[in-house]
Amino acid sequence: MTMVIFCFLRVHAQTETVTGKVKDESGNAVPGISVKVKGTSVGASTNASGSFTIKTGNPSILVFTGIGYQSKEVIYNGQSNLSVSLTEDQQNLSEIVVTALGVKREKRNLTYSSQEVKGEQLTQSKEPNLVNALAGKVSGVQITSSSGTPGSSSRIVIRGANSLYGNNEALMVIDGIPVNNDETGNLNSGPGTNRIADLDPNIIESINVLKGGAATALYGSDGAKGVIIITTKAGALNKKPTLSFSSSFSFEKPLLPEIQNKYSLGSNGVYFDGVSQKTSTSWGARMDTLKINGQPAQVYDQSDLFFKTGKTYTNTIGLTGGGAYSSYFLSFTNLTQDGTVPATSFDRNTVFGKFSTQVIKDLNITFSLNYANTKNNRQPEGYALESPVWTIFSAPVSYNLQPSTNPDGTQRLFRFSRNNPYWVLDNIKNSSIVNRFIPTFNADYKIFPWLTLTERFGADVYVEQGKYIESLGSVSNPNGRIVNNNTNFRQYNNDLILNASKTLGDFNIDALLGNNLISTYSQNAYANGLGITVPDFNNIGSASTVKFTETSYLTRKVGFYLQSNIDYKKFIILSLTGRYDGTSVLAKGNSFYPYGSAATSFIFSNFFSSGLSNVMNFGKLRLSYSTVGNASIGPYSLLTPYESQTIRNIAFPYQGQSGFLISGTLSDPNLKNERINEFEVGLETGFFKNRLSLEVTYFNKKTTNGIIPNVALAPSTGYNATSVNSASMRNKGIEILLNAKPIKTDNFSWDLTFNYSRVRNKVLSIYKDLNQVGNGFTFIFLNQPYGVIYGTRYARNASGQILTGDDGLPFAADEQGIIGDINPDYMAGIVNNFKYKQFTFSFAFDLKKGGDIQNNVDGYGYFYGTPKVTEDRGPRVVEGINANTGLPNTVSVSGQAYYQRINSVLESVIQDGTYLKLRNVSLGYSFKPSWLTKTPFKNVALNVTGRNLWIYAPHFTGGDPEVSSFGSSNGSQGIYSFSTPTSRSVDFTLKLTL
């Protein structure tokens, strides 16, 4: 009947110019609403003030549509200044996501897997580093903290490792601009800071995680590892200025490994005083029977004496608002964090501003500036002789470490070859200061109602000043050491994008054509000064010997990309993406490389009957295939350089004479980027008007042309090794995301999110008949998962029983072998959010099943006699088979002999890293608006949040199994080794809005 009326109207129509304004239910103007004359291609859109102008017949039907609003049809029959009110579509509002290049799309129309996390979920976790705030919230994403030192790096990997030696961490993109996330700042042993830590989580509107190649192809080879799309907050049109202030305070307690407190310094049950008799071991007398100078021996809890309660203060002030044509958002945040190790801290001051305006009709610009100043003070960690944590965890309970110096000023310690940890706090400093600017500029010009031109420019510029000071008298550098390290980083990114959106009959077509230019420059100046000539004068110019090195690189990349999305009757979507990149790091013949993706989705719920739709309101099947290049080649990697040499203990430059020899590693001038081919299939469903939704995704991706940088060569060639494109690796897995609203009433609601991911990795080839290569603390083996632990193992018989010698002790096998796999069997997370009137309550569990850890705190501790397990040090008969007789072992051995023997067998400290964490618990209360009517406040809210309140790790004896003590690099994973413990914390927050 509607079509008959419409045809009648068209016959008698006369063309007229119609003006009007579109508002929401609150009377606010709504920009960006599409206005079309039904049955024609004539269209327009509302400007910043919600106004529109369109030519149409009289009478006619106008159709108003927009993201987040229900469509509305209005009959025009000559009215002047139409006023149209649109109703928000809450279902669609929750499904609008920001995708590659900042394009907003309805999630129902996506042809690939992505998952969004709202900004309030990030700030609710109270994590200073936003990477840690994502932990347990996104399927297919593994996040690993490196240390509990303030500002320490965290690693984020999506769908497993893609490259054997290249960067495997996801690309970070802020408002369409790729930004640097390198790990920097540490000038000794242990982790540094990943540079995304410079970003204030309080300015984030949302994060969308793009996982597969079909989702990330528009970002070129840098997006092959997955992309984290960060959208910052913005102001709103026609909104009065709103001032908000929040202040929070948290205290942190370290999660410590268990240390025995029953036995003193010494050996074989004999007490050493640490003065006349020194040793590193705690195999001495029982403390409850030991008397010193006739008095019962005092027990010193070294960890409790050394570690302190950490404190974090965060204060944020924000201003937001807008007029008819412009909007603004301003924010300042100060974060001050004092670590649980004395003399460690992380301070961050950030200023952020975003301004949007309509310059002229159809031209809108947005400018933002993010400035961060961070200061980080840290201590050496891990194996280093300077590491205070090492000494604390291995110190005897019978010895008082304070004072740290003898009357003559020398260090005072119970053992040799280690610094006193309290002396370290006063005499070893590792500091860094970073100033960072991230400006962005975006201009959108609507050439036609269906065609938009976008110019986007952004930069990422930071300067880091690092300094390391080791005073006179250090065990490792008795004459002292000073290091100055300065880094200048500049990256410029420019995109010119033409975006078309057109309806042709039953087809909706969105097409995007663009060009990208990115230039990256980095300069590092490193000066190492040995020998401090003037005590406490920490100027490197006063050092006896100074060695200076400078490195720099400049790379450029140009890319051309095209994407088209074709929607037929809103039930079948086809998406095609292509990109052609050229990079300066490759040889001319290989510098340009094409890749792309093809994806489709079928929304089968459009064909459901009304009865079935009441139960299952949404169903979509999607399928995609992508092939992308992985930018795994560093600048100047095609060249074989000359390097400074050390010959017969003579280090060049020597007596003013430089000495260089060509590198022993021959570079391949024909290296190509690695290639990742990925297949993905997914099912998305919604039930009971999306009260329950389920998304299941299967992916299978293969890396080819993997780069091996150091393949051995015959010495007769004049080189030791070369680099090749030869490796291949496969990742396949399944991801599950479940969202539910079990209860929703006027006063009470319960939202639940559950995610699960299972990834299986396998190295398919390395190089010719090469079966293994080293990779830091782990190894790469043919036909094994990426990142296995390889080392000494117990000698065993054919039945797998441990062999012992005639002395009754186990021993290491003649050949080393694979003894662990750092990859988890699966990961899962569950987040619950409850709301009752003014109260909010949420809690989140995070689960990792499997994933082995090399626990070096226990490994070295077995020799020292410090782990809790060594309290049982009585005689025992090791269960095993005598290697010489073949009979069961019957020889009794002491606890000291047993533990000091297995200290030499790496297999003894490989532990299952399975854990279940109560990662976050949060309770909040917002004051009733009626209580605030006579105050200047619009809102007052209180919140209490706890992190890491409970950890169940049945097979791990350290403090926290979710650590990687030496940073976020590929070769630093799966090891727990005297890093600053992570913490359990409680945070209190007050938020005021004017």
CSV table of C-alpha atoms in Angstrom, one decimal, residues 597-786:
chain,number,residue,atom,x,y,z
A,597,SER,CA,42.3,-10.1,1.4
A,598,ALA,CA,38.9,-11.3,0.3
A,599,ALA,CA,36.2,-11.8,2.9
A,600,THR,CA,32.4,-12.3,2.9
A,601,SER,CA,29.7,-12.7,5.5
A,602,PHE,CA,26.2,-14.1,5.2
A,603,ILE,CA,23.6,-12.8,7.7
A,604,PHE,CA,21.2,-15.8,7.6
A,605,SER,CA,19.0,-14.5,10.4
A,606,ASN,CA,17.3,-12.2,7.8
A,607,PHE,CA,15.5,-15.3,6.6
A,608,PHE,CA,14.1,-16.4,9.9
A,609,SER,CA,10.5,-16.5,10.6
A,610,SER,CA,9.1,-14.1,13.2
A,611,GLY,CA,8.8,-16.9,15.8
A,612,LEU,CA,12.4,-18.0,15.4
A,613,SER,CA,13.6,-14.4,15.3
A,614,ASN,CA,12.1,-13.9,18.8
A,615,VAL,CA,14.6,-16.5,20.0
A,616,MET,CA,17.6,-16.1,17.7
A,617,ASN,CA,17.5,-12.5,16.4
A,618,PHE,CA,20.9,-12.5,14.7
A,619,GLY,CA,23.1,-15.0,12.9
A,620,LYS,CA,26.1,-14.4,10.7
A,621,LEU,CA,28.6,-16.7,9.0
A,622,ARG,CA,31.8,-15.1,7.8
A,623,LEU,CA,34.7,-16.3,5.8
A,624,SER,CA,38.0,-14.6,4.8
A,625,TYR,CA,41.4,-15.3,3.3
A,626,SER,CA,44.3,-12.9,3.4
A,627,THR,CA,48.0,-12.7,2.3
A,628,VAL,CA,50.1,-10.0,3.9
A,629,GLY,CA,53.8,-9.1,4.1
A,630,ASN,CA,55.4,-9.0,7.5
A,631,ALA,CA,57.9,-6.1,7.9
A,632,SER,CA,60.5,-8.1,9.7
A,633,ILE,CA,63.7,-6.6,8.1
A,634,GLY,CA,65.5,-3.9,9.9
A,635,PRO,CA,67.1,-0.9,8.2
A,636,TYR,CA,70.4,-1.6,6.4
A,637,SER,CA,70.0,-5.3,7.0
A,638,LEU,CA,71.0,-6.0,3.3
A,639,LEU,CA,74.5,-4.6,3.9
A,640,THR,CA,77.6,-6.3,5.4
A,641,PRO,CA,79.1,-3.6,7.6
A,642,TYR,CA,82.6,-3.1,9.0
A,643,GLU,CA,82.7,-3.3,12.8
A,644,SER,CA,85.1,-2.2,15.5
A,645,GLN,CA,87.2,-5.0,16.7
A,646,THR,CA,89.0,-6.5,19.8
A,647,ILE,CA,92.1,-8.5,18.9
A,648,ARG,CA,94.3,-10.2,21.5
A,649,ASN,CA,92.7,-8.2,24.3
A,650,ILE,CA,93.4,-5.0,22.5
A,651,ALA,CA,90.1,-3.1,22.0
A,652,PHE,CA,90.0,-0.6,19.2
A,653,PRO,CA,90.2,2.4,19.1
A,654,TYR,CA,93.6,1.9,20.6
A,655,GLN,CA,96.0,4.7,21.3
A,656,GLY,CA,94.2,6.9,18.9
A,657,GLN,CA,94.1,4.2,16.1
A,658,SER,CA,90.7,2.9,14.9
A,659,GLY,CA,90.4,-0.8,13.9
A,660,PHE,CA,87.6,-2.2,11.8
A,661,LEU,CA,87.0,-5.6,10.2
A,662,ILE,CA,84.1,-6.6,8.0
A,663,SER,CA,81.3,-8.3,9.9
A,664,GLY,CA,81.5,-12.1,10.3
A,665,THR,CA,77.8,-12.3,9.3
A,666,LEU,CA,77.2,-12.0,5.6
A,667,SER,CA,74.0,-10.1,4.8
A,668,ASP,CA,71.8,-11.2,1.9
A,669,PRO,CA,71.1,-8.3,-0.5
A,670,ASN,CA,68.0,-10.1,-1.8
A,671,LEU,CA,66.1,-10.6,1.4
A,672,LYS,CA,62.4,-10.3,1.2
A,673,ASN,CA,59.7,-9.5,3.7
A,674,GLU,CA,58.1,-12.5,5.4
A,675,ARG,CA,54.7,-13.6,4.1
A,676,ILE,CA,51.6,-14.5,6.2
A,677,ASN,CA,48.7,-16.3,4.6
A,678,GLU,CA,45.6,-16.7,6.8
A,679,PHE,CA,42.3,-18.4,6.5
A,680,GLU,CA,39.5,-17.4,9.0
A,681,VAL,CA,35.9,-18.6,9.4
A,682,GLY,CA,33.5,-17.4,12.1
A,683,LEU,CA,30.0,-17.6,13.4
A,684,GLU,CA,28.2,-14.8,15.2
A,685,THR,CA,24.8,-15.3,16.8
A,686,GLY,CA,22.5,-13.2,19.0
A,687,PHE,CA,19.6,-14.5,21.1
A,688,PHE,CA,16.7,-12.9,22.8
A,689,LYS,CA,17.3,-9.4,21.3
A,690,ASN,CA,21.0,-9.8,21.9
A,691,ARG,CA,20.6,-10.5,25.6
A,692,LEU,CA,22.9,-13.4,24.8
A,693,SER,CA,25.4,-13.4,22.0
A,694,LEU,CA,28.1,-15.9,20.9
A,695,GLU,CA,31.0,-15.5,18.5
A,696,VAL,CA,33.2,-18.4,17.5
A,697,THR,CA,36.2,-18.0,15.2
A,698,TYR,CA,38.7,-20.5,13.7
A,699,PHE,CA,41.8,-19.3,12.1
A,700,ASN,CA,44.7,-21.0,10.3
A,701,LYS,CA,47.7,-18.9,9.3
A,702,LYS,CA,51.1,-19.8,7.8
A,703,THR,CA,54.3,-17.7,7.8
A,704,THR,CA,56.6,-18.3,4.8
A,705,ASN,CA,59.9,-16.7,3.8
A,706,GLY,CA,60.7,-16.5,7.5
A,707,ILE,CA,64.1,-14.8,8.1
A,708,ILE,CA,66.9,-16.6,9.9
A,709,PRO,CA,69.5,-14.0,10.6
A,710,ASN,CA,72.4,-16.3,11.6
A,711,VAL,CA,72.7,-19.5,9.6
A,712,ALA,CA,76.2,-21.0,9.9
A,713,LEU,CA,78.6,-20.8,6.9
A,714,ALA,CA,81.7,-22.7,6.2
A,715,PRO,CA,84.8,-20.7,7.5
A,716,SER,CA,86.3,-21.1,4.0
A,717,THR,CA,83.8,-18.5,2.8
A,718,GLY,CA,85.4,-15.9,5.0
A,719,TYR,CA,82.2,-15.5,7.1
A,720,ASN,CA,80.7,-17.3,10.1
A,721,ALA,CA,77.0,-16.9,9.2
A,722,THR,CA,74.5,-15.4,6.9
A,723,SER,CA,70.8,-14.5,6.8
A,724,VAL,CA,68.2,-16.3,4.7
A,725,ASN,CA,64.5,-16.3,3.8
A,726,SER,CA,63.8,-20.0,4.5
A,727,ALA,CA,61.7,-20.6,7.6
A,728,SER,CA,58.0,-21.3,7.8
A,729,MET,CA,55.6,-21.6,10.8
A,730,ARG,CA,51.9,-22.3,11.3
A,731,ASN,CA,49.5,-20.9,13.9
A,732,LYS,CA,45.9,-22.2,14.1
A,733,GLY,CA,43.4,-21.9,16.8
A,734,ILE,CA,39.9,-21.2,18.0
A,735,GLU,CA,38.5,-18.1,19.7
A,736,ILE,CA,35.2,-17.9,21.6
A,737,LEU,CA,33.5,-14.7,22.9
A,738,LEU,CA,30.2,-14.9,24.9
A,739,ASN,CA,28.3,-11.8,26.0
A,740,ALA,CA,25.2,-12.1,28.2
A,741,LYS,CA,22.7,-10.0,30.1
A,742,PRO,CA,21.2,-12.6,32.5
A,743,ILE,CA,19.3,-9.9,34.4
A,744,LYS,CA,18.1,-6.5,33.3
A,745,THR,CA,15.5,-4.5,35.3
A,746,ASP,CA,15.1,-0.8,36.1
A,747,ASN,CA,17.1,-1.1,39.3
A,748,PHE,CA,19.4,-4.1,38.7
A,749,SER,CA,21.5,-5.4,35.8
A,750,TRP,CA,24.1,-8.1,35.3
A,751,ASP,CA,26.4,-8.1,32.3
A,752,LEU,CA,28.7,-11.0,31.7
A,753,THR,CA,31.6,-11.5,29.2
A,754,PHE,CA,33.5,-14.7,28.7
A,755,ASN,CA,36.4,-15.3,26.3
A,756,TYR,CA,38.4,-18.4,25.4
A,757,SER,CA,41.2,-19.0,23.0
A,758,ARG,CA,43.3,-21.9,22.0
A,759,VAL,CA,46.3,-21.5,19.7
A,760,ARG,CA,48.5,-24.2,18.4
A,761,ASN,CA,51.9,-23.3,16.9
A,762,LYS,CA,54.4,-25.4,14.9
A,763,VAL,CA,57.7,-24.6,13.3
A,764,LEU,CA,57.5,-26.2,9.8
A,765,SER,CA,60.9,-25.5,8.5
A,766,ILE,CA,64.1,-23.6,9.4
A,767,TYR,CA,66.8,-23.9,6.8
A,768,LYS,CA,67.7,-27.0,4.7
A,769,ASP,CA,68.5,-29.8,7.1
A,770,LEU,CA,68.9,-27.4,10.1
A,771,ASN,CA,66.8,-28.7,13.0
A,772,GLN,CA,67.3,-26.0,15.7
A,773,VAL,CA,68.4,-22.5,16.3
A,774,GLY,CA,68.8,-20.5,19.5
A,775,ASN,CA,66.5,-17.7,20.5
A,776,GLY,CA,67.5,-16.1,23.8
A,777,PHE,CA,66.3,-18.1,26.7
A,778,THR,CA,64.3,-20.4,24.4
A,779,PHE,CA,65.0,-22.4,21.2
A,780,ILE,CA,63.4,-22.9,17.9
A,781,PHE,CA,63.1,-26.6,16.9
A,782,LEU,CA,61.7,-28.1,13.7
A,783,ASN,CA,58.3,-29.7,14.2
A,784,GLN,CA,58.0,-28.1,17.7
A,785,PRO,CA,56.0,-25.1,19.0
A,786,TYR,CA,57.8,-21.8,18.8
